[in-house]
Amino acid sequence: KEYFEKFAPVTLLDMLQRIPGVQEILNKNREQRRQARSGGGGAEAQGGRGFGSGGDQILINGKRLAGKNNNINDTLNRVSANQVEKIELIRGAAAGLDVQSQGLVINITMAEGMSTSTTFWKLTGRYFIEQSKIPPSLLVSHSGSSGDLQYVLSGEVKNTRRYASRDEEHFNALGVQTGEKFIDNATITQSVALNSNISYSFEDGSDLRLNGLFDTGRNDRLEEQEELGSQPLHTLWDTDNDVKKWEIGGDYTRKLGGFGQLKALFVVNNEDNAMGIIRDKNILTDVEYQYGQETTNLDKSEKIFRVSLTNNLTSKQSIEAGGEAAFNTFDKAFVDNRRSSVIDPLSLRSSDNVAIKENRYEIFANHTYNFSPSLVLQSSVTTEFSKIVADSITTNTQRDTSFTYLKPRMNLRYDFTSSDQLRLTVEKKVSQLNFNNFVTSFDQRTDQLVFGNTEIRPEQVWDFSAVFEHRFPNDAGSVEAEIFYRDYTDHITKVDFTEYENLAGNNISADEFFALPTADLDILRDTTAFTSKSGNIDGATAKGIKLKTNLRLGFVGLPQAVVSLGYVYEKRRELDQFTLDQIGFNRMSDHTFTYSYRHDITAWDFSYGIEGSFRSKFGNRERNYTWPWKFGPGYKIFAEKTIAGGYKLIAEVWRMDMGTGRSTLTYYDDHRRFNDVIERSEKLHKSPAYIRVILQGTF
């Protein structure tokens, strides 16, 4: 704790930001939460439903936070710095952790046996350079302790904006320009959240922690499109999205003498999401009318219970064994009504309604063997049992499927010296299914329906990695290199679900269909319903390297400045199910580069720095289009100053969403294998940078 005093931290997050490598963990946690909110994730993701043994690499008193929506990243900004006793950096495999290490685990030990009371507040305003509004956000958090009781109570009002625009040039199959399109998009997000974290240490050594969250808000978007050229059109898409969610979680730890230590966790949560979209044509004219109306209603809930027992077998060996049960519901309904003229009534174009119940159970055992102070082997095996019942109300069909997976993991840590460490990991992972793939939806980016598939299976992957880390003396930083290889089974991607037939009406394969004479194909194309959905394939792989370094610049006279650099080369390849070519994964780049620089001038109570990232081009493909992208760089420039009264003023310039760049969307008639281009759109994506100003303090 004394190490951080020179930085005058206000919150726990202020302390962690001074530790090289922690920002990468925070960013990774944020990405896992994003995947979890979307309904699942790939087999490498640690987000999604249930707890599992992976997840947050930041622990408080050796335990993860028993929450999903109420997560560790948000908690760090609500805990007062004066409640922290120490921060431990744990590299590689180690016994007694609440999660399996993915390299570096941060364990925060809270101060005990003292009475404190602190109220933290933070006022935030965003100013977009091309706009004039500065919507404010406010966070107030009261934390305290009295003897063995610790608590954090907070309320937050978020009020944010996001603006994006797009300029398009449209060309026909001959390359002749047919028109232009200009799109302006404004998103308003407003929410009110109440959080609580309470912990109590009993006299017998047991600990109880309880967490609560209530969050309600809206996420509304207005998109105006003006098309010029041979078919001029002026449209407006108005989206209203209301979200309400709550969560209660907790954990209990108790020592049972010779039986070891008991750990139990639970989480119960629910989310309601209602979205309506109104689409108008010919706006600002006498013939303006509503041509489309969509509604999407989602109600999902989760109940998780996890219990384990940890015991020392010998002075060098420990074992943890237990089980987890997760019960999920996911009910989603989609309705799309359209009309082609103002005199026609709105009529149903497409609808889907799916009710899903998933019961997942895990039995696990984790064994840690400390062969010597320099050699640790951690092995685990998890057996997962799941049952998914998906009722399609629209088609009056039901999917009732059970899965059983064995997921072994081995992690070896060897310290050549106190500065050099080797980590070897072999692990089988199984994805969480994204239930959004079960339900038909409308893709506004491509202006077409995306059909659901209730028969999709979880994605499996064998993950092999080797990491070497060298730490420089005197806390001067580290350098790390990793090589990895992943082999996928049931990889989830876009799959051709077309039912192909020849002129005789016999079912044939796609290869046989496209090998038919041209005259036959000309006839069959008019009667064939070309269809694609998310599905499973085999044969996908990924391999690559990760390089990163954190350097304290004392060797150039800046001992309080830290620079971090990271590079990832990940070659992900799968078989394009429509053209049979080897391609990269959808929306995944081969190259990613990240950087950050932070300089704390403690004599002035001032800090400044920059962080950012950029990645190579990537693509998105479907049955009837290709869409390669090249994003511009994202960055954040910041400066922090502690002013009179102990208040901290922070100014930031953001363009971290990488919403700028270029892309080319090419539509094909029926199927890309015909290679009949309908239209090509050259798109210039623009997202203005914004300035964020924060004033925070305590009393």
XYZ file of C-alpha atoms in Angstrom, residues 38-348:
311
model
C -24.318 -10.903 -26.571
C -25.459 -14.343 -25.423
C -22.344 -16.505 -25.486
C -19.041 -16.579 -27.289
C -16.487 -18.776 -28.972
C -14.725 -21.633 -27.278
C -11.833 -19.375 -26.248
C -14.162 -16.958 -24.431
C -14.368 -17.078 -20.647
C -17.551 -15.023 -20.592
C -21.051 -16.381 -21.009
C -23.326 -18.355 -18.738
C -22.233 -20.015 -15.509
C -18.998 -19.390 -13.621
C -16.584 -22.130 -14.630
C -12.953 -22.068 -13.557
C -11.840 -19.298 -15.915
C -12.847 -15.675 -15.914
C -11.730 -12.580 -14.044
C -7.994 -12.466 -13.358
C -8.523 -9.848 -10.630
C -9.496 -11.216 -7.218
C -10.437 -9.553 -3.934
C -9.181 -11.437 -0.869
C -8.422 -14.403 -3.124
C -11.993 -14.625 -4.427
C -13.741 -13.585 -7.585
C -16.785 -11.345 -7.388
C -19.990 -13.412 -7.262
C -21.676 -11.453 -10.024
C -22.133 -11.359 -13.799
C -23.699 -7.968 -14.584
C -22.281 -6.645 -11.298
C -18.662 -7.320 -12.295
C -15.130 -6.689 -11.081
C -14.332 -3.901 -13.588
C -17.180 -1.769 -12.246
C -16.322 -2.606 -8.632
C -12.749 -1.310 -8.954
C -14.049 2.200 -9.543
C -16.258 2.088 -6.436
C -13.777 0.819 -3.821
C -11.862 3.508 -1.942
C -8.064 3.284 -2.043
C -7.806 3.607 1.747
C -9.590 0.261 2.140
C -6.768 -1.618 0.379
C -4.056 -3.345 2.405
C -1.890 -4.709 -0.414
C -1.917 -5.873 -4.039
C -0.262 -9.165 -5.014
C 0.946 -10.109 -8.496
C 0.753 -13.885 -9.047
C 2.396 -15.204 -12.194
C 1.600 -18.679 -13.510
C -0.028 -21.637 -11.754
C -0.639 -21.306 -8.018
C -2.740 -23.164 -5.478
C -5.724 -21.665 -3.690
C -6.821 -19.215 -6.393
C -10.505 -18.850 -7.183
C -9.748 -18.939 -10.927
C -7.326 -20.754 -13.203
C -4.423 -18.497 -14.067
C -4.132 -17.223 -17.636
C -0.701 -15.729 -16.950
C -0.978 -12.908 -14.422
C -3.500 -12.871 -11.567
C -4.007 -9.762 -9.411
C -5.082 -10.430 -5.811
C -6.242 -7.442 -3.764
C -6.164 -7.811 0.015
C -8.550 -5.495 1.831
C -7.693 -3.895 5.174
C -9.399 -5.496 8.171
C -10.197 -4.573 11.756
C -10.450 -0.827 11.191
C -13.337 1.600 11.005
C -13.467 3.782 7.893
C -16.086 5.743 6.017
C -15.455 7.358 2.639
C -17.738 8.788 -0.010
C -16.362 8.896 -3.535
C -17.979 10.919 -6.309
C -17.213 11.293 -9.994
C -18.754 13.750 -12.429
C -18.204 13.004 -16.120
C -19.011 14.971 -19.250
C -18.462 14.071 -22.909
C -18.039 16.704 -25.590
C -18.098 15.587 -29.216
C -15.979 17.808 -31.390
C -18.679 18.046 -34.086
C -21.574 18.426 -31.623
C -22.454 21.035 -29.004
C -23.992 18.940 -26.214
C -22.173 17.807 -23.063
C -24.403 15.216 -21.353
C -23.283 14.654 -17.728
C -22.886 11.358 -15.846
C -22.584 11.023 -12.080
C -21.279 8.249 -9.825
C -21.567 8.405 -6.036
C -20.126 5.556 -3.979
C -19.992 5.250 -0.203
C -17.604 2.656 1.203
C -16.790 1.867 4.770
C -15.835 -0.701 7.337
C -16.551 -1.290 10.964
C -14.630 -4.099 12.548
C -15.323 -7.213 10.489
C -17.948 -5.550 8.278
C -17.048 -3.951 4.951
C -19.482 -2.417 2.503
C -19.784 -0.404 -0.701
C -23.052 1.260 -1.723
C -23.212 3.202 -4.961
C -25.514 4.848 -7.439
C -24.673 5.878 -10.971
C -26.477 7.913 -13.600
C -25.020 7.384 -17.079
C -25.805 9.756 -19.910
C -23.723 9.146 -23.011
C -23.882 9.824 -26.729
C -22.318 8.204 -29.747
C -22.223 9.641 -33.243
C -21.210 7.965 -36.479
C -21.617 8.729 -40.158
C -20.985 6.911 -43.380
C -20.503 8.068 -46.978
C -21.174 5.490 -49.679
C -20.607 5.294 -53.413
C -22.671 2.663 -55.239
C -21.611 0.893 -58.440
C -23.389 -1.644 -60.635
C -21.930 -4.923 -61.905
C -20.117 -3.085 -64.719
C -18.406 -0.717 -62.298
C -20.523 2.281 -63.300
C -21.457 4.555 -60.400
C -25.230 4.579 -59.859
C -25.573 6.767 -56.804
C -24.374 8.031 -53.456
C -25.668 7.513 -49.948
C -25.056 9.553 -46.798
C -25.878 8.108 -43.376
C -25.886 9.889 -40.020
C -26.301 7.863 -36.842
C -26.872 9.213 -33.321
C -27.194 6.955 -30.270
C -28.389 8.087 -26.844
C -27.723 5.855 -23.839
C -29.180 6.715 -20.455
C -29.305 4.491 -17.373
C -29.598 4.503 -13.598
C -27.781 1.778 -11.638
C -27.711 0.934 -7.930
C -24.973 -1.396 -6.636
C -24.058 -2.903 -3.295
C -21.164 -5.047 -2.056
C -21.201 -6.200 1.569
C -18.766 -8.576 3.275
C -18.496 -9.848 6.829
C -15.801 -11.923 8.536
C -17.056 -14.136 11.357
C -15.108 -15.009 14.493
C -14.726 -18.635 13.362
C -12.785 -17.472 10.274
C -15.618 -17.813 7.765
C -16.453 -15.016 5.328
C -19.730 -13.972 3.723
C -20.067 -11.556 0.807
C -23.281 -10.326 -0.808
C -23.669 -8.262 -3.987
C -26.684 -6.583 -5.525
C -27.457 -4.676 -8.717
C -30.465 -2.914 -10.200
C -30.041 -1.218 -13.573
C -32.642 0.377 -15.802
C -32.145 2.477 -18.890
C -32.632 3.048 -22.570
C -30.460 2.882 -25.651
C -32.104 4.823 -28.484
C -30.771 5.372 -31.972
C -31.757 7.622 -34.855
C -30.338 6.869 -38.306
C -31.010 9.112 -41.294
C -30.148 7.893 -44.799
C -30.172 10.061 -47.914
C -29.572 8.323 -51.233
C -28.849 10.276 -54.416
C -28.578 9.073 -57.987
C -30.761 6.932 -60.245
C -33.064 5.930 -57.356
C -33.094 8.799 -54.836
C -34.504 7.958 -51.418
C -34.588 9.638 -48.007
C -35.264 7.304 -45.051
C -35.260 7.490 -41.272
C -34.805 4.565 -38.847
C -35.910 5.299 -35.287
C -34.920 2.708 -32.656
C -36.229 2.684 -29.083
C -34.549 0.157 -26.787
C -35.507 -0.181 -23.100
C -33.420 -2.400 -20.814
C -34.008 -3.426 -17.218
C -31.866 -5.870 -15.238
C -31.251 -6.934 -11.665
C -28.874 -9.321 -9.933
C -28.211 -10.780 -6.500
C -25.039 -12.748 -5.787
C -22.946 -13.945 -2.917
C -20.248 -16.287 -1.701
C -19.440 -18.009 1.573
C -16.081 -19.426 2.699
C -15.557 -21.580 5.769
C -12.716 -23.742 7.081
C -13.783 -27.282 7.988
C -10.731 -28.454 9.872
C -9.240 -31.599 8.383
C -11.777 -31.558 5.550
C -10.284 -28.367 4.099
C -11.975 -25.138 3.053
C -15.538 -24.870 1.774
C -16.372 -22.269 -0.893
C -19.905 -21.636 -2.125
C -21.141 -19.066 -4.656
C -24.521 -18.153 -6.078
C -25.941 -15.652 -8.565
C -29.538 -14.973 -9.586
C -30.249 -12.413 -12.308
C -32.777 -11.301 -14.886
C -32.816 -8.989 -17.891
C -35.739 -7.592 -19.909
C -34.956 -5.973 -23.248
C -37.644 -4.430 -25.466
C -36.693 -2.892 -28.808
C -38.903 -1.269 -31.417
C -37.816 0.131 -34.788
C -39.872 2.400 -37.038
C -38.701 2.893 -40.631
C -39.955 5.888 -42.641
C -39.508 6.699 -46.338
C -39.551 9.999 -48.209
C -39.024 11.993 -45.040
C -39.441 15.773 -45.114
C -41.767 15.466 -48.142
C -45.536 15.381 -48.691
C -45.413 11.623 -49.389
C -43.601 10.583 -46.212
C -44.865 7.266 -44.833
C -43.911 4.420 -42.536
C -42.793 1.423 -44.572
C -41.494 -0.851 -41.814
C -41.998 -1.690 -38.182
C -39.994 -4.186 -36.134
C -40.237 -5.358 -32.546
C -37.817 -7.557 -30.616
C -38.574 -8.631 -27.049
C -36.049 -10.525 -24.934
C -36.438 -11.911 -21.421
C -33.516 -13.899 -20.038
C -32.561 -15.113 -16.590
C -29.855 -17.168 -14.914
C -29.430 -18.988 -11.626
C -25.927 -20.246 -10.740
C -24.823 -22.318 -7.765
C -21.214 -23.426 -7.288
C -19.640 -25.240 -4.333
C -16.149 -26.664 -3.841
C -13.907 -28.105 -1.153
C -10.158 -27.397 -1.103
C -7.724 -29.446 0.961
C -3.988 -29.999 1.257
C -3.075 -33.606 0.495
C 0.548 -33.071 1.527
C 2.788 -30.086 2.121
C 3.307 -29.902 -1.659
C -0.065 -30.984 -3.028
C -3.569 -29.564 -2.824
C -6.840 -30.514 -4.466
C -10.101 -28.705 -5.073
C -13.229 -30.654 -6.027
C -16.777 -29.503 -6.475
C -19.696 -28.879 -8.757
C -21.685 -26.145 -10.419
C -25.263 -25.885 -11.644
C -26.564 -23.145 -13.934
C -30.187 -22.781 -15.017
C -30.917 -20.374 -17.865
C -33.995 -19.169 -19.695
C -33.926 -17.164 -22.916
C -37.214 -16.087 -24.511
C -36.975 -13.955 -27.633
C -39.631 -12.853 -30.110
C -39.064 -11.001 -33.396
C -41.721 -9.467 -35.687
C -41.045 -7.578 -38.935
C -43.919 -5.798 -40.720
C -43.456 -4.078 -44.098
C -45.369 -2.384 -46.906
C -44.315 -1.142 -50.346
C -46.553 1.937 -50.675
C -48.465 4.371 -48.512
C -51.844 2.917 -49.538
C -50.927 -0.635 -48.509
C -51.394 -1.867 -44.933
C -48.417 -3.078 -42.937
C -48.219 -6.846 -43.353
C -46.077 -9.520 -41.762
